[in-house]
Coordinates of C-alpha atoms in Angstrom, one line a residue:
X293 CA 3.8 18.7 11.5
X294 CA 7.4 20.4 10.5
X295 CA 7.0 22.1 7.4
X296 CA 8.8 19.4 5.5
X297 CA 6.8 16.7 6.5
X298 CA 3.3 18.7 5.6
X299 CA 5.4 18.9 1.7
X300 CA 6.3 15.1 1.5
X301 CA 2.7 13.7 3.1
X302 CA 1.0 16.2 0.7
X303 CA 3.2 15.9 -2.7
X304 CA 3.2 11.9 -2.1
X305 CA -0.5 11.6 -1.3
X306 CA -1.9 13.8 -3.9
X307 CA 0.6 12.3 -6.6
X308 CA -0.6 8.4 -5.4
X309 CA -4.1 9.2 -5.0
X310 CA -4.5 10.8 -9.1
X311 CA -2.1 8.3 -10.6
X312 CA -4.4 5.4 -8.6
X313 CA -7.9 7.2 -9.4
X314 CA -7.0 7.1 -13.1
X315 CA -5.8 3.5 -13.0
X316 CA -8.8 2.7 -11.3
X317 CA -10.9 4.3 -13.5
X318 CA -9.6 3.4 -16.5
X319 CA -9.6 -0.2 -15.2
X320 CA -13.1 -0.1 -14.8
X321 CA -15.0 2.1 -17.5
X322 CA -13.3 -0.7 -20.3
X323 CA -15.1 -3.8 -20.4
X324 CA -12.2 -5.8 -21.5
X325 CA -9.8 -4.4 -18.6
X326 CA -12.2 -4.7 -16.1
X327 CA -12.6 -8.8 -17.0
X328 CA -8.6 -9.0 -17.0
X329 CA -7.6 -6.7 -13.9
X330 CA -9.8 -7.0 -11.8
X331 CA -8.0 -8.3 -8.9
X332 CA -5.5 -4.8 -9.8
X333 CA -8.7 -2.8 -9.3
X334 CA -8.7 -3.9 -5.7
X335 CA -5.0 -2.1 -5.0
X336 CA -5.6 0.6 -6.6
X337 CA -8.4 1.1 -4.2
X338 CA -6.2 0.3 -1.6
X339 CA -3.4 2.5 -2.5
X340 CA -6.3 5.6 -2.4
X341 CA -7.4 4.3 1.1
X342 CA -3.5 5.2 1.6
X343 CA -3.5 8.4 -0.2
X344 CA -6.4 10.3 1.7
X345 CA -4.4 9.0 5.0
X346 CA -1.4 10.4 3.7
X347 CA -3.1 14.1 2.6
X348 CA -4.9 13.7 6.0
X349 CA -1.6 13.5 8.1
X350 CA -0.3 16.8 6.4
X351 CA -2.8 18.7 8.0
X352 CA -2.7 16.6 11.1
X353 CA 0.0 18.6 14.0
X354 CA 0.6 16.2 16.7
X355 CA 2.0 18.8 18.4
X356 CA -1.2 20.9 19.1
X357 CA -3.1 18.4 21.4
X358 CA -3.2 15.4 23.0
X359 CA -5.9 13.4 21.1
X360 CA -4.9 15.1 17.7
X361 CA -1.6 13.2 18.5
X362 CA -2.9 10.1 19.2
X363 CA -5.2 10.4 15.9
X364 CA -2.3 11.2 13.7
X365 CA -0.7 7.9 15.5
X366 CA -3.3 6.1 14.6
X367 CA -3.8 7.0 10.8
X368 CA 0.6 6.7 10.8
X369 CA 0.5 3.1 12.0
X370 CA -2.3 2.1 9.7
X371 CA -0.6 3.3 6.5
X372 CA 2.1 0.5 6.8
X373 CA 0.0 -2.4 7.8
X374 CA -2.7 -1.7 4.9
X375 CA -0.1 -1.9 2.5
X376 CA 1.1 -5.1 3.8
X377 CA -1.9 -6.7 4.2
X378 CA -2.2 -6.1 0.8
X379 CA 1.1 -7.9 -0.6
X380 CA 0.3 -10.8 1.8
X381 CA -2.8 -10.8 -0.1
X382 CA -1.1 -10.7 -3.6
X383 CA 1.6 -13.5 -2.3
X384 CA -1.1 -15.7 -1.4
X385 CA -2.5 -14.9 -5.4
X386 CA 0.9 -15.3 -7.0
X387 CA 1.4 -18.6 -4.8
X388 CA -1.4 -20.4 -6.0
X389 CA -0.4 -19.0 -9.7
X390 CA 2.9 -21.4 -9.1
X391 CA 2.0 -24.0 -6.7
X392 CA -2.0 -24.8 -8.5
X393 CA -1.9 -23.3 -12.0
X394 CA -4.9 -25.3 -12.4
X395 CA -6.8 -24.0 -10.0
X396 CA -5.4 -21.1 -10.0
X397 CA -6.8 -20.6 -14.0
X398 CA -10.0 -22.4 -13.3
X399 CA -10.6 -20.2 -10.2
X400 CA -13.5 -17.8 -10.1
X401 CA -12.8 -14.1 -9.2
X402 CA -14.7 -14.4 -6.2
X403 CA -12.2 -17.1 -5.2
X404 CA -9.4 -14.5 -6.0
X405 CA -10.7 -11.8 -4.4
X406 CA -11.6 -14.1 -1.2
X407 CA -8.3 -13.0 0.5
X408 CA -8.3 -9.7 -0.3
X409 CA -11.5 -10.1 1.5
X410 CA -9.8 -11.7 4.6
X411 CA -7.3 -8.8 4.5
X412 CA -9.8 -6.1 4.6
X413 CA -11.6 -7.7 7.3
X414 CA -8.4 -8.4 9.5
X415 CA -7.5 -4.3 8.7
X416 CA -10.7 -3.3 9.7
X417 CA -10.4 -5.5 13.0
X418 CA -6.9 -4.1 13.3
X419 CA -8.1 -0.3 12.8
X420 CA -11.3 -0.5 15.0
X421 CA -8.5 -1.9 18.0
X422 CA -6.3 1.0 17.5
X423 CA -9.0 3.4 17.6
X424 CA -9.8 1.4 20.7
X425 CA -6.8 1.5 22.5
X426 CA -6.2 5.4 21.4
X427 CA -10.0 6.0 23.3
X428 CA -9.2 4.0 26.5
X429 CA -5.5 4.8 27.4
X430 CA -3.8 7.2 28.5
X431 CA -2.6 10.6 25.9
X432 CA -1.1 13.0 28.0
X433 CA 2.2 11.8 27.6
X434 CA 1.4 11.6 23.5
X435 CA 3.6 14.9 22.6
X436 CA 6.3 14.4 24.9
X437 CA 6.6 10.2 24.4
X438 CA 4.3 9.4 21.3
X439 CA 7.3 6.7 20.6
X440 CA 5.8 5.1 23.9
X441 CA 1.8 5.1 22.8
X442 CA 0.5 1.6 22.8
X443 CA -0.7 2.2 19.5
X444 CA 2.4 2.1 18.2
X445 CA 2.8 -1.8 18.5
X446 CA 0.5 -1.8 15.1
X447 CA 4.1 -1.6 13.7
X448 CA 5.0 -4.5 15.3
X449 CA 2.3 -6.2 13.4
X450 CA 3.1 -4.6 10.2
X451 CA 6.0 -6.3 10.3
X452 CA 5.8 -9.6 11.4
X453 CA 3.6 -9.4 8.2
X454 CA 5.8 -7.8 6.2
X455 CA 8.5 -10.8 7.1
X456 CA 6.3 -13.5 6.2
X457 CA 6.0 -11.7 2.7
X458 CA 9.2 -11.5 1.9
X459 CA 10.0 -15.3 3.3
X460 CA 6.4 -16.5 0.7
X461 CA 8.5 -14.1 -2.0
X462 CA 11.7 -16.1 -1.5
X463 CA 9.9 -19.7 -1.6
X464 CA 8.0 -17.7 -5.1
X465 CA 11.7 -16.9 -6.5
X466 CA 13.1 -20.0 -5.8
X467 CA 10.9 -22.1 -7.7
X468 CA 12.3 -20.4 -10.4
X469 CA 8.7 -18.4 -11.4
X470 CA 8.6 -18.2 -15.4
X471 CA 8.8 -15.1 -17.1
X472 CA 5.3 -13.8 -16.5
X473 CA 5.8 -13.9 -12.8
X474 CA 9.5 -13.7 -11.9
X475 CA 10.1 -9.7 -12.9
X476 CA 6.9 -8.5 -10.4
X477 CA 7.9 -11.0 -7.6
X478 CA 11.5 -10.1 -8.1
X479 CA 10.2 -6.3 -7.9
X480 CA 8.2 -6.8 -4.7
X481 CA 10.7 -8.6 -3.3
X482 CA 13.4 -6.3 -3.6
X483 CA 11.1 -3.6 -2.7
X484 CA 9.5 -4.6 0.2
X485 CA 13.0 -5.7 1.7
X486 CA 14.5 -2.1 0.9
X487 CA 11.5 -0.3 1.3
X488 CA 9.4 -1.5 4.1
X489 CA 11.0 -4.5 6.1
X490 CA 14.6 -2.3 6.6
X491 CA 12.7 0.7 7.5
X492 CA 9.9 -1.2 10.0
X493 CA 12.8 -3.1 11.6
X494 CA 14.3 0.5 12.4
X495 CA 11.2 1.9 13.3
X496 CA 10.6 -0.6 16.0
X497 CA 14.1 -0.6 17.3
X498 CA 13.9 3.2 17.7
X499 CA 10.2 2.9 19.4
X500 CA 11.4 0.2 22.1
X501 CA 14.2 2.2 22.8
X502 CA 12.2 5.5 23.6
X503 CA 14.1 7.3 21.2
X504 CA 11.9 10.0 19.6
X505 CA 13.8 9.8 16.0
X506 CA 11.0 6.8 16.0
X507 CA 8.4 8.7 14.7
X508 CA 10.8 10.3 12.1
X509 CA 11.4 7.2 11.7
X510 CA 7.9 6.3 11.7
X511 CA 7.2 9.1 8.2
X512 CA 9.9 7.9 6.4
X513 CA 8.0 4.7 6.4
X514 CA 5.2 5.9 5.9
X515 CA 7.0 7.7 2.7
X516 CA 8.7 4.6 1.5
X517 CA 5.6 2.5 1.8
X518 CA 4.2 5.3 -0.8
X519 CA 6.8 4.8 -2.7
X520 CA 6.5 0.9 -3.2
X521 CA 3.2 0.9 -3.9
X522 CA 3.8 3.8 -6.9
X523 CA 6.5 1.5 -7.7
X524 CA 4.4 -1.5 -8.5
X525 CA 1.7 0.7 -10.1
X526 CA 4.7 2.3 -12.6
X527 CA 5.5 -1.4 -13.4
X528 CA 1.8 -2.1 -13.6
X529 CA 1.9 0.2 -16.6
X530 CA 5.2 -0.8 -18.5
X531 CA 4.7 -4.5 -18.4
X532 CA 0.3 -4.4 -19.7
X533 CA 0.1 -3.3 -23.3
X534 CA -3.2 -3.9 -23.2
X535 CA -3.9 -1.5 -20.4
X536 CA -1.4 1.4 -22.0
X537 CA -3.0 1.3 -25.2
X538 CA -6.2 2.0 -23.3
X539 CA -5.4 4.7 -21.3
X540 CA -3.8 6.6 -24.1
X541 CA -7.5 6.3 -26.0
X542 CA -9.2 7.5 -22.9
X543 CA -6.9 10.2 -22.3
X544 CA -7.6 11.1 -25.5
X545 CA -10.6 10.8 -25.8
X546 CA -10.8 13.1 -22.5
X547 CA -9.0 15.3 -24.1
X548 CA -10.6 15.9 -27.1
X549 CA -14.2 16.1 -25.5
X550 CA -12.5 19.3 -23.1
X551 CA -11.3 20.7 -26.3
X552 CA -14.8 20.3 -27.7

């Protein structure tokens, strides 16, 4: 890992994984957040599933050995198709929000959280493949060719996904959302266009044509991913009220029992 890239893995993950911990916490210590966000409690788990993968590929040097390569491959492709696995899962919520209000506001928060479910389960069956792959091919060629690894066709996944979401956030935008929904869609759309479909679609061009900018290619992602998904938890936080109102008095409160 160049010195650089240890900086940006490190700054990014440590900044995403205390801005998502006290989200997450705060979400869940308040009775009357926990009832409302809920279904936000689920990515900001997420996003610190991303943020230890991040901090663990600054220490990671795929150029020391073969199978430290292929681990730091394996963590990299991950990073990308969690995060999109994620916003399929929150198109399919903000879908039934504007196709079934109905049952979308009768619903049950098991019912909500049943594809977020699905998603975890399809990331697990995902990861546990890569890891599978990584264990039964080939690595001596990692350091000089990682472009070429087999693991890297996760990114192919990633977005295939990732172009279905932003197709579902088109259908979303042109049903003319109201204001409740239109700003986040309009957010994730814009973002996940800019900051994950443009970069994956370069990513995978570089990969299948063995050019070894791919994995640079491959952590800017990786950086960009980071940075949508701090996006949408900045935006989380200027357009809930509620939730800044709370997190002042539990700062505060944190505060005053340290001074204490």
């Amino acid at each position: 890992m160049l010195p650089f890239g240890f900086f940006v893995y490190l700054f990014l993950g440590l900044c995403q994984l205390f801005i998502s911990s006290f989200l997450l916490t705060t979400i869940l210590v308040k009775l009357r957040l926990r009832q409302k966000y809920s279904i936000f409690a689920v990515k900001f788990i997420v996003d610190i599933i991303v943020a230890i993968l991040l901090i663990s590929l600054s220490f990671l040097d795929r150029h020391s050995d073969e199978r430290t390569c292929n681990a730091t491959l394996v963590i990299s492709t991950s990073i990308p198709l969690l995060q999109v696995l994620l916003l399929l899962c929150e198109v399919i919520d903000w879908s039934l929000a504007a196709f079934s209000p109905v049952y979308f506001h009768h619903s049950s928060l098991f019912t909500r959280i049943l594809p977020f479910l699905a998603g975890a389960v399809c990331y697990a069956v995902i990861l546990v493949a890569l890891v599978v792959i990584d264990m039964t091919t080939d690595n001596t060629q990692c350091i000089d060719s990682p472009e070429a690894s087999a693991v890297t066709q996760a990114y192919d996944f990633s977005l295939a996904i990732t172009t279905v979401c932003v197709l579902g956030l088109a259908v979303l935008l042109h049903k003319n959302l109201n204001g409740a929904y239109f700003k986040p869609v309009m957010l994730h759309f814009i973002a996940t266009l800019f900051l994950e479909e443009f970069p994956l679609i370069t990513c995978i061009l570089l990969k299948y044509s063995n050019n070894n900018s791919a994995i640079i290619a491959a952590d800017v992602t990786n950086w960009l991913v980071c940075v949508h998904s701090s996006l949408h938890s900045a935006y989380f936080i200027y357009n809930h009220q509620d939730y800044r109102e709370s997190a002042v008095q539990l700062f505060s409160k944190l505060l005053h029992n340290r001074e204490r």
